[in-house]
Short mmCIF file of C-alpha atoms in Angstrom, two decimals:
data_model
loop_
_atom_site.label_atom_id
_atom_site.label_comp_id
_atom_site.label_asym_id
_atom_site.label_seq_id
_atom_site.Cartn_x
_atom_site.Cartn_y
_atom_site.Cartn_z
CA ASN A 1 109.07 99.89 119.91
CA ALA A 2 106.09 98.59 118.07
CA GLY A 3 103.32 101.04 117.39
CA VAL A 4 99.65 100.64 118.17
CA MET A 5 98.42 97.30 116.84
CA GLN A 6 94.96 96.61 115.73
CA ASN A 7 93.42 93.42 114.48
CA PRO A 8 91.85 92.35 112.37
CA ARG A 9 92.56 94.89 109.69
CA HIS A 10 89.42 94.02 107.81
CA LEU A 11 86.34 92.38 109.16
CA VAL A 12 83.19 91.35 107.33
CA ARG A 13 80.10 90.46 109.31
CA ARG A 14 76.54 89.75 108.35
CA ARG A 15 73.75 91.69 109.92
CA GLY A 16 73.02 90.43 113.40
CA GLN A 17 76.43 88.97 114.04
CA GLU A 18 78.94 90.19 116.59
CA ALA A 19 82.12 92.07 115.78
CA ARG A 20 85.16 92.14 118.08
CA LEU A 21 87.94 94.60 117.40
CA ARG A 22 91.23 94.41 119.22
CA CYS A 23 93.79 97.05 120.09
CA SER A 24 97.17 96.67 121.67
CA PRO A 25 98.53 100.07 122.75
CA MET A 26 102.14 101.10 122.42
CA LYS A 27 104.45 99.74 125.04
CA GLY A 28 104.23 101.81 128.18
CA HIS A 29 100.92 103.44 127.24
CA SER A 30 98.03 102.92 129.62
CA HIS A 31 95.49 105.20 127.97
CA VAL A 32 93.40 103.90 125.10
CA TYR A 33 90.92 105.70 122.89
CA TRP A 34 88.55 104.39 120.28
CA TYR A 35 87.34 106.48 117.31
CA ARG A 36 85.07 105.70 114.40
CA GLN A 37 85.44 107.13 110.93
CA LEU A 38 82.66 106.99 108.37
CA PRO A 39 83.58 107.23 104.67
CA GLU A 40 84.85 110.74 103.69
CA GLU A 41 84.43 112.00 107.20
CA GLY A 42 86.64 112.83 110.15
CA LEU A 43 87.02 110.62 113.22
CA LYS A 44 84.46 110.67 115.99
CA PHE A 45 85.45 109.90 119.57
CA MET A 46 83.76 106.85 121.03
CA VAL A 47 85.35 105.88 124.34
CA TYR A 48 88.40 106.46 126.51
CA LEU A 49 89.74 103.70 128.76
CA GLN A 50 92.50 103.11 131.21
CA LYS A 51 93.42 99.71 132.49
CA GLU A 52 90.25 98.06 133.84
CA ASN A 53 88.34 101.33 133.78
CA ILE A 54 86.09 103.15 131.32
CA ILE A 55 86.75 106.84 131.91
CA ASP A 56 84.62 108.45 129.22
CA GLU A 57 82.11 106.68 126.98
CA SER A 58 80.21 109.71 125.92
CA GLY A 59 80.62 108.86 122.25
CA MET A 60 79.52 105.35 122.42
CA PRO A 61 76.07 104.37 121.17
CA LYS A 62 73.92 103.40 124.16
CA GLU A 63 73.07 99.99 122.78
CA ARG A 64 75.04 97.12 121.24
CA PHE A 65 78.47 98.74 121.74
CA SER A 66 80.80 98.02 124.63
CA ALA A 67 84.50 98.38 125.32
CA GLU A 68 86.98 97.01 127.79
CA PHE A 69 90.64 97.29 128.57
CA PRO A 70 91.50 94.42 130.93
CA LYS A 71 94.49 94.27 133.21
CA GLU A 72 96.10 91.79 130.83
CA GLY A 73 95.66 91.79 127.11
CA PRO A 74 94.39 94.13 124.48
CA SER A 75 91.52 96.54 124.56
CA ILE A 76 88.40 95.17 122.96
CA LEU A 77 85.59 97.06 121.14
CA ARG A 78 82.60 94.85 120.82
CA ILE A 79 79.60 95.43 118.67
CA GLN A 80 76.64 93.15 119.05
CA GLN A 81 74.00 92.47 116.44
CA VAL A 82 75.74 94.59 113.83
CA VAL A 83 73.73 96.61 111.33
CA ARG A 84 74.77 98.11 108.00
CA GLY A 85 75.20 101.51 109.62
CA ASP A 86 78.04 100.12 111.75
CA SER A 87 80.20 99.77 108.62
CA ALA A 88 83.12 102.10 109.19
CA ALA A 89 86.76 102.26 110.04
CA TYR A 90 87.47 101.94 113.77
CA PHE A 91 90.71 103.40 115.04
CA CYS A 92 92.40 102.89 118.31
CA ALA A 93 94.84 105.33 119.77
CA SER A 94 97.04 105.24 122.85
CA SER A 95 98.93 107.78 124.87
CA ALA A 96 101.34 107.78 127.77
CA GLY A 97 99.36 110.34 129.72
CA THR A 98 96.54 112.72 129.41
CA LEU A 99 98.05 116.18 129.74
CA GLU A 100 99.25 117.33 126.33
CA TYR A 101 100.40 113.90 125.33
CA GLU A 102 100.17 112.93 121.72
CA GLN A 103 97.82 110.19 120.76
CA TYR A 104 99.33 107.53 118.47
CA PHE A 105 96.90 105.80 116.18
CA GLY A 106 96.75 102.27 114.99
CA PRO A 107 96.08 101.30 111.30
CA GLY A 108 92.41 100.79 112.01
CA THR A 109 89.92 97.96 111.50
CA ARG A 110 87.62 98.32 108.56
CA LEU A 111 84.30 96.73 109.36
CA THR A 112 81.92 95.86 106.59
CA VAL A 113 78.39 94.71 107.44
CA THR A 114 76.67 92.83 104.62
CA SER B 1 79.52 121.71 118.69
CA GLN B 2 83.18 121.77 119.39
CA GLN B 3 83.99 120.19 116.11
CA GLY B 4 86.89 121.64 114.21
CA GLU B 5 86.17 122.45 110.62
CA GLU B 6 88.77 122.42 107.95
CA ASP B 7 88.86 124.73 105.00
CA PRO B 8 89.10 124.02 102.14
CA GLN B 9 87.58 120.58 101.89
CA ALA B 10 89.85 119.79 98.95
CA LEU B 11 92.99 121.26 97.53
CA SER B 12 94.81 120.47 94.29
CA ILE B 13 98.30 121.89 93.70
CA GLN B 14 101.42 121.27 91.62
CA GLU B 15 104.52 119.70 93.14
CA GLY B 16 106.75 122.42 94.53
CA GLU B 17 103.88 124.73 95.45
CA ASN B 18 102.85 125.50 99.03
CA ALA B 19 99.59 124.11 100.48
CA THR B 20 97.68 125.96 103.14
CA MET B 21 94.68 124.66 105.04
CA ASN B 22 92.77 126.15 107.91
CA CYS B 23 90.93 124.78 110.91
CA SER B 24 88.33 126.54 113.06
CA TYR B 25 86.84 125.47 116.38
CA LYS B 26 84.24 126.81 118.69
CA THR B 27 85.31 126.45 122.30
CA SER B 28 88.57 126.90 124.17
CA ILE B 29 91.28 124.31 123.75
CA ASN B 30 94.28 122.90 125.60
CA ASN B 31 95.98 122.10 122.40
CA LEU B 32 95.40 121.49 118.74
CA GLN B 33 96.96 118.67 116.70
CA TRP B 34 97.35 118.03 113.02
CA TYR B 35 97.23 114.55 111.53
CA ARG B 36 97.74 113.13 108.06
CA GLN B 37 95.90 110.12 106.68
CA ASN B 38 96.84 108.46 103.47
CA SER B 39 93.93 106.76 101.65
CA GLY B 40 92.71 103.77 103.55
CA ARG B 41 95.42 104.02 106.17
CA GLY B 42 95.78 105.12 109.83
CA LEU B 43 96.56 108.56 111.05
CA VAL B 44 100.06 109.95 111.38
CA HIS B 45 100.66 112.61 114.01
CA LEU B 46 102.23 115.70 112.51
CA ILE B 47 102.30 118.52 115.07
CA LEU B 48 100.84 119.44 118.45
CA ILE B 49 100.54 123.16 119.28
CA ARG B 50 99.57 124.21 122.76
CA SER B 51 97.07 126.96 123.50
CA ASN B 52 99.84 129.32 124.66
CA GLU B 53 101.85 128.89 121.49
CA ARG B 54 101.40 130.87 118.31
CA GLU B 55 103.53 129.08 115.79
CA LYS B 56 105.41 125.81 115.42
CA HIS B 57 107.60 124.29 112.76
CA SER B 58 108.51 120.81 111.86
CA GLY B 59 110.48 120.24 108.70
CA ARG B 60 108.39 121.55 105.81
CA LEU B 61 105.37 122.05 108.08
CA ARG B 62 104.38 125.26 109.74
CA VAL B 63 101.42 125.51 112.09
CA THR B 64 99.95 128.67 113.50
CA LEU B 65 97.35 129.11 116.18
CA ASP B 66 95.18 132.15 116.83
CA THR B 67 93.12 131.49 119.97
CA SER B 68 91.37 134.84 119.69
CA LYS B 69 89.93 133.76 116.32
CA LYS B 70 89.74 130.13 117.36
CA SER B 71 91.58 129.06 114.27
CA SER B 72 94.77 127.28 113.18
CA SER B 73 96.49 126.87 109.83
CA LEU B 74 98.81 124.22 108.46
CA LEU B 75 101.30 125.20 105.76
CA ILE B 76 103.16 122.61 103.77
CA THR B 77 105.99 124.23 101.85
CA ALA B 78 107.57 122.87 98.63
CA SER B 79 104.97 120.13 98.39
CA ARG B 80 105.76 116.73 97.01
CA ALA B 81 103.58 114.04 95.41
CA ALA B 82 104.06 112.02 98.61
CA ASP B 83 102.20 114.76 100.53
CA THR B 84 98.96 113.71 98.83
CA ALA B 85 96.71 112.74 101.71
CA SER B 86 93.89 113.98 103.91
CA TYR B 87 94.89 116.35 106.70
CA PHE B 88 92.83 116.61 109.87
CA CYS B 89 92.97 119.00 112.77
CA ALA B 90 92.00 117.70 116.13
CA THR B 91 91.27 119.74 119.19
CA ASP B 92 91.71 118.84 122.84
CA HIS B 93 89.18 120.82 124.88
CA GLY B 94 90.38 119.56 128.21
CA ALA B 95 87.80 116.95 128.80
CA ALA B 96 88.75 114.02 131.00
CA GLY B 97 91.32 112.00 129.20
CA ASN B 98 91.91 114.62 126.59
CA LYS B 99 89.78 113.06 123.93
CA LEU B 100 90.19 114.61 120.51
CA THR B 101 87.53 116.31 118.40
CA PHE B 102 88.33 115.97 114.65
CA GLY B 103 87.27 118.12 111.82
CA GLY B 104 86.17 116.70 108.46
CA GLY B 105 89.55 117.05 106.87
CA THR B 106 91.18 118.66 103.84
CA ARG B 107 91.98 116.39 100.93
CA VAL B 108 95.23 117.48 99.35
CA LEU B 109 96.26 116.26 95.91
CA VAL B 110 99.83 117.17 94.86
CA LYS B 111 100.27 116.61 91.09
CA PRO B 112 103.74 115.71 89.90
#
């Protein structure tokens, strides 16, 4: 059973470009979470999605950031018009349920904005 | 803020010694989880302890939870060089979807 997959592992974008980060949850998991980690810091929650629904986006910046988890295919975190402050590691996690279920994390995508 | 805070921020020990790190939080939780992160890598889940549990063991790991003090500790016994990593506590406060709130982590260096 493959774990949570994220791609790309490393992404370099120039200021103003768009970044698309992909996450495939573990098989059988329908709950996906995105977290952001700045250097030397802990992870900060961004958004929680179930298939075709955004359940909690309280951690998402109001502008330029969006997320989706379509019926088919991976979850996508999209950052438009990236700025240097968006440089961070973005982690996706998935779980089988929401009540005391462990979240399993992917290897992360390290975004560098030049 | 609900954010968990780890203490100490950094810890350096010799192989074979025990390593203890603490986590404090501010509001009630459903459960608390500990994760390990090797440099530049993803997070590995270590232990989940529920709010009605006081202690849990997994191999060389021992986690305690004191909900009256809103704190938890992670003990690594007989440490090995391979235990060198950052350790994070994450709290589930029962929000929709059980999103996790992470602390800033404890950076553990185990010297051979």
